[in-house]
mmCIF file with all atom_site columns, C-alpha atoms in Angstrom:
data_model
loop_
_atom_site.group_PDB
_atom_site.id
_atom_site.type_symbol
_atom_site.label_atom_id
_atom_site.label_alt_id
_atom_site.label_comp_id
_atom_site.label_asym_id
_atom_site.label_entity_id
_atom_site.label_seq_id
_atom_site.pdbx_PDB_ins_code
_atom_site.Cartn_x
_atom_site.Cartn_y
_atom_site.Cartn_z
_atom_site.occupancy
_atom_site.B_iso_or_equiv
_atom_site.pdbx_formal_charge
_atom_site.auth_seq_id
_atom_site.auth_comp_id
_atom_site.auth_asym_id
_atom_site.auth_atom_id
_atom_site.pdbx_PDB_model_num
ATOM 1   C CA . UNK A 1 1   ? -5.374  18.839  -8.355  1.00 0.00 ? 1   UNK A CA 1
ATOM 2   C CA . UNK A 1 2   ? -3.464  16.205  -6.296  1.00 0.00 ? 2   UNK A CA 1
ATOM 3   C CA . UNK A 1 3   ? -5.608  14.364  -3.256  1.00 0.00 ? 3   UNK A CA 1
ATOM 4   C CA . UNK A 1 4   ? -4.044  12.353  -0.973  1.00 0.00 ? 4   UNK A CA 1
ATOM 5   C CA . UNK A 1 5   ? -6.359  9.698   0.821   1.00 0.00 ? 5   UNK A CA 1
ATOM 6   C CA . UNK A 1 6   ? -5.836  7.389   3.863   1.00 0.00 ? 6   UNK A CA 1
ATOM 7   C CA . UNK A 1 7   ? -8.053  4.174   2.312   1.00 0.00 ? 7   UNK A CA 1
ATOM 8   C CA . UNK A 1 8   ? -8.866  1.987   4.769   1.00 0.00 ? 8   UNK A CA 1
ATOM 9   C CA . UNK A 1 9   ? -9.259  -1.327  4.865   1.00 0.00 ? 9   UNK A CA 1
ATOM 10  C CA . UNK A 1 10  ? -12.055 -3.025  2.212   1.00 0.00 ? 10  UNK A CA 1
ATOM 11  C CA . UNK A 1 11  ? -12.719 -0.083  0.616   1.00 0.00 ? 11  UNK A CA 1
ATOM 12  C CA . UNK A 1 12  ? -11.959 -0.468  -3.215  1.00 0.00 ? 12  UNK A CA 1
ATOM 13  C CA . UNK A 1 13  ? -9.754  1.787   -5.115  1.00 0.00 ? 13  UNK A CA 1
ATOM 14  C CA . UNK A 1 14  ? -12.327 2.854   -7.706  1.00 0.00 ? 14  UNK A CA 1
ATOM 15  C CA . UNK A 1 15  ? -15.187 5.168   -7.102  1.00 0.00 ? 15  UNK A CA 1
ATOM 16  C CA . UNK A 1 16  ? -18.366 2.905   -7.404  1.00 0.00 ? 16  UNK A CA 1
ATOM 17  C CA . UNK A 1 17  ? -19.670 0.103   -4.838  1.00 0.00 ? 17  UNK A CA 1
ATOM 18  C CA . UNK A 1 18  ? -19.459 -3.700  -5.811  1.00 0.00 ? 18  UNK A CA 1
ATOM 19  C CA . UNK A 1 19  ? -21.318 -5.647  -4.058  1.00 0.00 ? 19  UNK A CA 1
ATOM 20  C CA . UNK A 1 20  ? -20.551 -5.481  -0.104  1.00 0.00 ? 20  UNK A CA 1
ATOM 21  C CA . UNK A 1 21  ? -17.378 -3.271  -0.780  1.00 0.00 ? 21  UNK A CA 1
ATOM 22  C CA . UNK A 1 22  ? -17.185 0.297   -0.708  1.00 0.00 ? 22  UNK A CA 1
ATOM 23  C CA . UNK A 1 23  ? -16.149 2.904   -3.312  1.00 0.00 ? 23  UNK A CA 1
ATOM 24  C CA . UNK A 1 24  ? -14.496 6.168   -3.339  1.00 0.00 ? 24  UNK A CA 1
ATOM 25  C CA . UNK A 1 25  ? -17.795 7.811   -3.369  1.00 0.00 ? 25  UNK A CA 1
ATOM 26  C CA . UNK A 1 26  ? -18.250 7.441   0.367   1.00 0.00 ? 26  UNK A CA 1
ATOM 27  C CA . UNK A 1 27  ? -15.648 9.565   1.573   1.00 0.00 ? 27  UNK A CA 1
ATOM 28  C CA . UNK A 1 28  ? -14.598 11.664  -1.480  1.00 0.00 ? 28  UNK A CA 1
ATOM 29  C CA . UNK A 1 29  ? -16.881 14.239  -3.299  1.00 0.00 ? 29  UNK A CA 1
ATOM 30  C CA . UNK A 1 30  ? -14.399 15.630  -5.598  1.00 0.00 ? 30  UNK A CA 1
ATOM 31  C CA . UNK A 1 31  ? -15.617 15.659  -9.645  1.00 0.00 ? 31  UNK A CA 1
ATOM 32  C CA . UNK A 1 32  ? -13.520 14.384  -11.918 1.00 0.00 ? 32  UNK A CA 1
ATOM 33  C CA . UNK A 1 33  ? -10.535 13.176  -10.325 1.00 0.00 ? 33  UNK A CA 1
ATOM 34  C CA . UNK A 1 34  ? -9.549  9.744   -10.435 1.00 0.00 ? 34  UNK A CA 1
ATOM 35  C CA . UNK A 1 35  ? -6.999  7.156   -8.479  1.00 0.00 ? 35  UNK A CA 1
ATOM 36  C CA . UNK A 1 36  ? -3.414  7.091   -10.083 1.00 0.00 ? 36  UNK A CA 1
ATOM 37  C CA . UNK A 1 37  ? -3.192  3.319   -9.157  1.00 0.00 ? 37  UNK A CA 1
ATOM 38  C CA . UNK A 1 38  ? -4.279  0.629   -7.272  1.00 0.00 ? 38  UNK A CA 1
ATOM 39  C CA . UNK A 1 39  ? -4.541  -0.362  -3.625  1.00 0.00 ? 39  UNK A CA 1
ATOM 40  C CA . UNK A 1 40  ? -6.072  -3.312  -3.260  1.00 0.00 ? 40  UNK A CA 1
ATOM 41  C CA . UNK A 1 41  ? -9.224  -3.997  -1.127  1.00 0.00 ? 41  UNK A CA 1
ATOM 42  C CA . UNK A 1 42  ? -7.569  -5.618  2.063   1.00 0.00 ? 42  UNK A CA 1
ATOM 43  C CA . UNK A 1 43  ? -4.481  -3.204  1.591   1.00 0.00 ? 43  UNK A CA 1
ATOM 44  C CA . UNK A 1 44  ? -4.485  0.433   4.037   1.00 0.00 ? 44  UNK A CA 1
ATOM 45  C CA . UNK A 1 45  ? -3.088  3.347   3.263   1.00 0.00 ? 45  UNK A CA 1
ATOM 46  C CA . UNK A 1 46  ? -2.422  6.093   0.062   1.00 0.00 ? 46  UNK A CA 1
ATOM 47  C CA . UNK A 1 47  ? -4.325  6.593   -2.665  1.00 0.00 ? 47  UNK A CA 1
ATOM 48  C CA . UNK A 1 48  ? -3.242  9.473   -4.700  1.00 0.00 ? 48  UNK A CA 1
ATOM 49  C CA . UNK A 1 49  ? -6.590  11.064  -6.674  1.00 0.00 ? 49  UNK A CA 1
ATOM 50  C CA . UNK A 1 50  ? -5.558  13.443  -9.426  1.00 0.00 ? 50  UNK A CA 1
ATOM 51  C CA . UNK A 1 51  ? -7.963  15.300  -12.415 1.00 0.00 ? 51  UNK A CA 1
ATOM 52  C CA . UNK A 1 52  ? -4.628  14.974  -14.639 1.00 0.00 ? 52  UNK A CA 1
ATOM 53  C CA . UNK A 1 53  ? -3.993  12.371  -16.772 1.00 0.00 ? 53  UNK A CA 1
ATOM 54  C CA . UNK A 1 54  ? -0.505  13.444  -17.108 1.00 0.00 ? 54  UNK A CA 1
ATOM 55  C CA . UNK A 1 55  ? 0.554   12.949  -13.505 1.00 0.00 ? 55  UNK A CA 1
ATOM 56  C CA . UNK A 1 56  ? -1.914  10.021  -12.779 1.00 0.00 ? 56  UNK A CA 1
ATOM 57  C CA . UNK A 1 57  ? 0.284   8.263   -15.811 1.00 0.00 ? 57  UNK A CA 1
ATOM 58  C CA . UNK A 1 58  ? 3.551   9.568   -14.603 1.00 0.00 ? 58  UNK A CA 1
ATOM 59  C CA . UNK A 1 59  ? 2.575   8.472   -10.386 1.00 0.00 ? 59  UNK A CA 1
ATOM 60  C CA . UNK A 1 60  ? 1.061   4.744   -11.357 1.00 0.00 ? 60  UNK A CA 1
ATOM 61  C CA . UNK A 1 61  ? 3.093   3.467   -14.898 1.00 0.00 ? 61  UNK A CA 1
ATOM 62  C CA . UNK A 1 62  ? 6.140   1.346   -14.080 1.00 0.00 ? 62  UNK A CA 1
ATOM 63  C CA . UNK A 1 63  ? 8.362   2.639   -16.602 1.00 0.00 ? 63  UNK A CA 1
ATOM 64  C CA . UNK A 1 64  ? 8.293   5.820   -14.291 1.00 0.00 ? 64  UNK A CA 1
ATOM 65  C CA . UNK A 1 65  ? 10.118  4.005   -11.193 1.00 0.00 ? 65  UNK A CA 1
ATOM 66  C CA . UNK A 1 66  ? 8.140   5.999   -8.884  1.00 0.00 ? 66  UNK A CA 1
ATOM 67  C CA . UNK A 1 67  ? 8.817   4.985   -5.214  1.00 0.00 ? 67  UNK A CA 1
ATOM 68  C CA . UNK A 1 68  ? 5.883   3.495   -3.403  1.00 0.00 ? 68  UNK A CA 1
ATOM 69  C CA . UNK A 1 69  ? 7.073   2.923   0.424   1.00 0.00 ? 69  UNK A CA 1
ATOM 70  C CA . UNK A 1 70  ? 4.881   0.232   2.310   1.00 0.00 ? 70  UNK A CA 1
ATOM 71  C CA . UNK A 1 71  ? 4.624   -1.186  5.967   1.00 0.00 ? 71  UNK A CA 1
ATOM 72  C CA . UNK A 1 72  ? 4.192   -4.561  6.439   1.00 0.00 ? 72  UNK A CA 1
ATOM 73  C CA . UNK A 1 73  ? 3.173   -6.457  9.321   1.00 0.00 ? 73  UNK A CA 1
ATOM 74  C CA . UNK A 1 74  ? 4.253   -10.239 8.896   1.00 0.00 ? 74  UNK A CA 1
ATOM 75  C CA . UNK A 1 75  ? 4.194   -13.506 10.120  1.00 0.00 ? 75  UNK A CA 1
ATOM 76  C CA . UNK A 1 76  ? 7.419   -14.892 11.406  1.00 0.00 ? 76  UNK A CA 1
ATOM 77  C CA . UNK A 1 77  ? 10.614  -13.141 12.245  1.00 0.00 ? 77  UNK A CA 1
ATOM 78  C CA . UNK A 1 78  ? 12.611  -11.425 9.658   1.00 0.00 ? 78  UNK A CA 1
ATOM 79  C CA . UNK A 1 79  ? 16.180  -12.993 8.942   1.00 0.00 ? 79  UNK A CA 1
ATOM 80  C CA . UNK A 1 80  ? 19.131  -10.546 7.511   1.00 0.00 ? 80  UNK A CA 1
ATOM 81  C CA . UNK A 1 81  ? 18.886  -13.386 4.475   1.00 0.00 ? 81  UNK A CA 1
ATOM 82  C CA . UNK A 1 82  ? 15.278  -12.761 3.397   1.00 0.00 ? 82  UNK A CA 1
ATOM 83  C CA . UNK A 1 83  ? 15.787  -9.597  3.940   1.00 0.00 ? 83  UNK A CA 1
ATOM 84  C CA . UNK A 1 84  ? 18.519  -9.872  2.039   1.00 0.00 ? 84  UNK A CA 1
ATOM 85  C CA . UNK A 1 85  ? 16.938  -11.689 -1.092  1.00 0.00 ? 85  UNK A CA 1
ATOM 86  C CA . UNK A 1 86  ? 13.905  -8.737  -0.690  1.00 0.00 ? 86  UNK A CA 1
ATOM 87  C CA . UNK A 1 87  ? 16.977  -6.364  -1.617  1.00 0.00 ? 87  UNK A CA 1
ATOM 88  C CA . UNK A 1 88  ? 18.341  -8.499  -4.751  1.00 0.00 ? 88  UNK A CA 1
ATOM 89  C CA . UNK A 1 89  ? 14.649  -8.865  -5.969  1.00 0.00 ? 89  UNK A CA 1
ATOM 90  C CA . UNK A 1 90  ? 12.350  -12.151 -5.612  1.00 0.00 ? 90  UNK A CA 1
ATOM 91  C CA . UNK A 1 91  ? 11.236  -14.606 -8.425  1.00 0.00 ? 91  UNK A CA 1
ATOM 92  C CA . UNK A 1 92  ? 7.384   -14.411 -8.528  1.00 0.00 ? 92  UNK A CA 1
ATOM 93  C CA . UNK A 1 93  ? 5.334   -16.324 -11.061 1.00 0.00 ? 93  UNK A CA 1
ATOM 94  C CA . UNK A 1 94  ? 4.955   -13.145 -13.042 1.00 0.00 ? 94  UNK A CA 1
ATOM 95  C CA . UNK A 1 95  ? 9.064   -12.568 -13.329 1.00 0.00 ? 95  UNK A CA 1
ATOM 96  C CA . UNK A 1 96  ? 11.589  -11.157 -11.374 1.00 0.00 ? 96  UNK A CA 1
ATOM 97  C CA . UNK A 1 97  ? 10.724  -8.145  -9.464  1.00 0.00 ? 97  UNK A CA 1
ATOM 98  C CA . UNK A 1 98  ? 13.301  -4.756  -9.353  1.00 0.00 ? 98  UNK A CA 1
ATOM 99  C CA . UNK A 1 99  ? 14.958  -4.739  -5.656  1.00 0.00 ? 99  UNK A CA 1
ATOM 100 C CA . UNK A 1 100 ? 13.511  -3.330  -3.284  1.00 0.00 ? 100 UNK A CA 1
ATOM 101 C CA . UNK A 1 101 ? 14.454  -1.381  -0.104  1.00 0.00 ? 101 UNK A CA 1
ATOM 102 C CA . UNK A 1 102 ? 14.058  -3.442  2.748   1.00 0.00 ? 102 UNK A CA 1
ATOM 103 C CA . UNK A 1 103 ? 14.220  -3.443  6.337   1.00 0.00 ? 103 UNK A CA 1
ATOM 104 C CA . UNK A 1 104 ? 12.881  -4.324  9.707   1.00 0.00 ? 104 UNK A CA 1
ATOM 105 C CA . UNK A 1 105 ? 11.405  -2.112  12.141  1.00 0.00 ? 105 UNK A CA 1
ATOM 106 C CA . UNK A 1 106 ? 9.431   -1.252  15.368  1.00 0.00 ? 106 UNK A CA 1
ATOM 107 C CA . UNK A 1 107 ? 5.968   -1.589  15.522  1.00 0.00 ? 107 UNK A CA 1
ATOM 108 C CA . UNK A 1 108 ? 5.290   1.409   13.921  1.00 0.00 ? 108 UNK A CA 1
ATOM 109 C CA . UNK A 1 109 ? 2.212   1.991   16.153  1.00 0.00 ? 109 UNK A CA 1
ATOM 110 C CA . UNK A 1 110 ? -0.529  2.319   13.392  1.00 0.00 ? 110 UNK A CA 1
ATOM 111 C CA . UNK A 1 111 ? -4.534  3.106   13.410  1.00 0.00 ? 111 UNK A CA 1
ATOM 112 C CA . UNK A 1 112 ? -6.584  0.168   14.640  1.00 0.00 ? 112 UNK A CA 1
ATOM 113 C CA . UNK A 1 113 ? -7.059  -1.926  11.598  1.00 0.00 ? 113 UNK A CA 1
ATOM 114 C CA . UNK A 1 114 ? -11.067 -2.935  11.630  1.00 0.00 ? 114 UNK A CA 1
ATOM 115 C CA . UNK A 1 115 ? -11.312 -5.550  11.278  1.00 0.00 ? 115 UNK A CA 1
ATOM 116 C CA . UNK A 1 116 ? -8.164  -6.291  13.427  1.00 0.00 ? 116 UNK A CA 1
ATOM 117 C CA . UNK A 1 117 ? -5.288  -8.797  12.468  1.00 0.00 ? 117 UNK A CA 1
ATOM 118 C CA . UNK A 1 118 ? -5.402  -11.965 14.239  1.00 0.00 ? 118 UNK A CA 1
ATOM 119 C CA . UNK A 1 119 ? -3.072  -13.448 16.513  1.00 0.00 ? 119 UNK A CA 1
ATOM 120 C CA . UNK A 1 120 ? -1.268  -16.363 16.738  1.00 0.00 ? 120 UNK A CA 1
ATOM 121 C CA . UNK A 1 121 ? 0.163   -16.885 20.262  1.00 0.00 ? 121 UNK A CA 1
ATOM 122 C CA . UNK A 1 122 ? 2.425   -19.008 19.301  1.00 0.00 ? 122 UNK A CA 1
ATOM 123 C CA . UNK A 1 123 ? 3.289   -17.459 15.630  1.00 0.00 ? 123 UNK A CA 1
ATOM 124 C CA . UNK A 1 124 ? 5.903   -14.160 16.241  1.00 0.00 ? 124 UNK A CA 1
ATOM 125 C CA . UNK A 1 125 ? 5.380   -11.187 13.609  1.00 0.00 ? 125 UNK A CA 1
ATOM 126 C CA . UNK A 1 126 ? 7.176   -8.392  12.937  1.00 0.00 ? 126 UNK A CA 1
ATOM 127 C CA . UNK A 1 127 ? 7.107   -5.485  10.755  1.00 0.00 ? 127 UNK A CA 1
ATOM 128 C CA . UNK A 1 128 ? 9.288   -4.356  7.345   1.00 0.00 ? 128 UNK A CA 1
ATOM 129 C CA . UNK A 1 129 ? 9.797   -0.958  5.793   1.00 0.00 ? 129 UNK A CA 1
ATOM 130 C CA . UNK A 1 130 ? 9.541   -2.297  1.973   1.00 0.00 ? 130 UNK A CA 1
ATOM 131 C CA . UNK A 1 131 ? 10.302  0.613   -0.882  1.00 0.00 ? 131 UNK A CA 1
ATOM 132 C CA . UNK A 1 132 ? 9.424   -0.710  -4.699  1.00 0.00 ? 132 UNK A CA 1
ATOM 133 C CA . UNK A 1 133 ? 9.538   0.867   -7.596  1.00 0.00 ? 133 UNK A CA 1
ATOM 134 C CA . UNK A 1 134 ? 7.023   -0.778  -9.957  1.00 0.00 ? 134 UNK A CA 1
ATOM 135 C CA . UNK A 1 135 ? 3.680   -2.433  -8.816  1.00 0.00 ? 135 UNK A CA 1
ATOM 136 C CA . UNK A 1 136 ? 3.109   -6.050  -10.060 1.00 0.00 ? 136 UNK A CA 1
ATOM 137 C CA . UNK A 1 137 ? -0.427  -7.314  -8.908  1.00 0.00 ? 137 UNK A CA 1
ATOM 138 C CA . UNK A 1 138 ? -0.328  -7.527  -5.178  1.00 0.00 ? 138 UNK A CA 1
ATOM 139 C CA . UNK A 1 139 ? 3.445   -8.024  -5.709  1.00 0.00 ? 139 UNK A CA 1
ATOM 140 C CA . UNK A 1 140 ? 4.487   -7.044  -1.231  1.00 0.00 ? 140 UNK A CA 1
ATOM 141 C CA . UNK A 1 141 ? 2.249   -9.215  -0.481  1.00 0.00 ? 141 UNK A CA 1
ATOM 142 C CA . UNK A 1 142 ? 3.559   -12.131 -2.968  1.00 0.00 ? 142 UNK A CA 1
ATOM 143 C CA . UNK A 1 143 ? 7.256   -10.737 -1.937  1.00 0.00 ? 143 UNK A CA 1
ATOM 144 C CA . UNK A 1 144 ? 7.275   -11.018 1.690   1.00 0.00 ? 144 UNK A CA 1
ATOM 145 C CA . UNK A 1 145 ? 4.985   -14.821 0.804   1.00 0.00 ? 145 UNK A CA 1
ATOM 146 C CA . UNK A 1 146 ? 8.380   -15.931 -1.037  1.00 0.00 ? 146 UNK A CA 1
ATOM 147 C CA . UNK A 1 147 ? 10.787  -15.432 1.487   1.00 0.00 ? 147 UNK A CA 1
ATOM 148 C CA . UNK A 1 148 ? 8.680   -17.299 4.389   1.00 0.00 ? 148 UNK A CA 1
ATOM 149 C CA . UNK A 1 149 ? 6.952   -14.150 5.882   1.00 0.00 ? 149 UNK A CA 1
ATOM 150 C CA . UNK A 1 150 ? 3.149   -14.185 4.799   1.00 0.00 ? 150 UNK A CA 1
ATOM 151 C CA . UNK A 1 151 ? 2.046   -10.589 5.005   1.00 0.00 ? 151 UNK A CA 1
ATOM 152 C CA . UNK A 1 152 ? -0.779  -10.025 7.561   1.00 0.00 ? 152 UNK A CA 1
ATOM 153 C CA . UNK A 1 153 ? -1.499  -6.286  7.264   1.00 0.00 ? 153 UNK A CA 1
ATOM 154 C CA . UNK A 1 154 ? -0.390  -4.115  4.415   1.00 0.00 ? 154 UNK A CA 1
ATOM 155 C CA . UNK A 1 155 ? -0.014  -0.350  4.599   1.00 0.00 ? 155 UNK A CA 1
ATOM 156 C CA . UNK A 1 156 ? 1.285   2.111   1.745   1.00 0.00 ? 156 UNK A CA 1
ATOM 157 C CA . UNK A 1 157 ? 2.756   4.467   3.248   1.00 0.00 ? 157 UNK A CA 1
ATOM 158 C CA . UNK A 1 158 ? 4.461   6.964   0.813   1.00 0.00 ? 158 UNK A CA 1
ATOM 159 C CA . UNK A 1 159 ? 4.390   7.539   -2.795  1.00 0.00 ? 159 UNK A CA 1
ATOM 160 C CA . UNK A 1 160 ? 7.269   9.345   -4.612  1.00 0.00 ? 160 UNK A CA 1
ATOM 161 C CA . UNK A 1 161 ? 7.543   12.522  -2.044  1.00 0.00 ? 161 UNK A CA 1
ATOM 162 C CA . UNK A 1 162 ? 3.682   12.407  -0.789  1.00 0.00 ? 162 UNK A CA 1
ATOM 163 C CA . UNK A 1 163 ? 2.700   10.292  2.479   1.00 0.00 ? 163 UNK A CA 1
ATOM 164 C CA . UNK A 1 164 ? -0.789  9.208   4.569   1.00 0.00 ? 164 UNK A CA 1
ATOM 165 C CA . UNK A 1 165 ? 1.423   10.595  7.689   1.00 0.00 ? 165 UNK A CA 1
ATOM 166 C CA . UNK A 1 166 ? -1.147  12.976  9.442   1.00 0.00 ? 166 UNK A CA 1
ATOM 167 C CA . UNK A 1 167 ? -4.692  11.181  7.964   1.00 0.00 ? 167 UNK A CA 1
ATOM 168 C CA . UNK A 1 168 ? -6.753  9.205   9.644   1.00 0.00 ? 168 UNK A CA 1
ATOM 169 C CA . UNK A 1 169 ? -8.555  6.172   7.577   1.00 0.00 ? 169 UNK A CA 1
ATOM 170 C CA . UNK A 1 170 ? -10.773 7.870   5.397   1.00 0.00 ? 170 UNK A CA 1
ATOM 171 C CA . UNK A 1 171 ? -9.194  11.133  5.676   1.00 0.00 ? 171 UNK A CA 1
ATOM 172 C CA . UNK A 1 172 ? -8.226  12.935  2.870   1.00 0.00 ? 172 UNK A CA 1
ATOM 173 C CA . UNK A 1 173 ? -6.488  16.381  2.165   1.00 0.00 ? 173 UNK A CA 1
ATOM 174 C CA . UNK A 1 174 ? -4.849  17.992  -1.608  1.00 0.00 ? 174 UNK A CA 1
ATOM 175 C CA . UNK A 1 175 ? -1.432  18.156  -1.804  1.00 0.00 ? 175 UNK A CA 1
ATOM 176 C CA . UNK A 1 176 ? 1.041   20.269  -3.577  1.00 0.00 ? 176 UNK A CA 1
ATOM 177 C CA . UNK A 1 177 ? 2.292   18.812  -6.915  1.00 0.00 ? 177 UNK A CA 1
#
């Protein structure tokens, strides 16, 4: 069994509550099945579920290269050159990460967020299409930080060939393997 699940905003990626944030447990009454992966708590988006250890190992381990395809709203206007060094890969603290697919786009015209990102009249931000293929701890988030665009709403939006498209926040539905 495969679930996809459109996590919304601080709601942990693990099935119990911890402290003022909320598990799994609120929105999916599944047994046994079990996040391949992470997303963190102030991060939107797909969480694949999955009662086999198998595929959960093969979706979240890096040494599978599986695609993870994120939206990012950030602060500050995208430049072809960080764009650019986003492509090439960025030096974190942590290493080098692989490149990534990178590019700007429209406002992709999201769910609310609650609660909602602030603005900055004065501050532009914009929005990247950001494809990885390994998942270093909050690594977009440190990307996009590195090349002078602070990320101010994160949404994964695909893994390998499975995407939120269609879910509301807290939505779920299983998917074909």
């Amino acid at each position: 069994m495969l679930i996809a699940f459109n996590k919304p905003m601080n709601v942990l990626s693990q099935f119990t509550d911890e402290g003022k944030w909320r598990g799994l447990k609120n929105w999916i009454d599944v047994p046994n099945v079990y996040a391949a992966g992470r997303l963190d708590r102030d991060s939107e988006g797909l969480l694949l579920l999955t009662d086999d250890g198998k595929l959960q190992a093969q979706i979240s381990s890096p040494k599978f290269k599986t695609q993870k395809t994120y939206l990012a709203q950030v602060e500050g206007t995208p430049t072809e050159d960080a764009l650019e060094q986003l492509r090439r890969g960025v030096t974190l603290k942590d290493g080098k990460t692989r490149p990534a697919k990178a590019v700007a786009i429209a406002d992709p015209n999201l769910w609310p967020r609650d609660p909602p990102v602030r603005v900055r009249k004065t501050v532009p931000d914009a929005w990247l299409r950001l494809t990885i293929s390994e998942g270093k701890n909050r690594q977009v988030r440190r990307m996009t930080a590195a090349v002078g665009l602070p990320c101010l709403r994160l949404v994964r939006w695909q893994i390998g060939p499975w995407s939120v498209e269609g879910l509301a926040p807290g939505e779920w539905r299983e998917v074909q393997l």
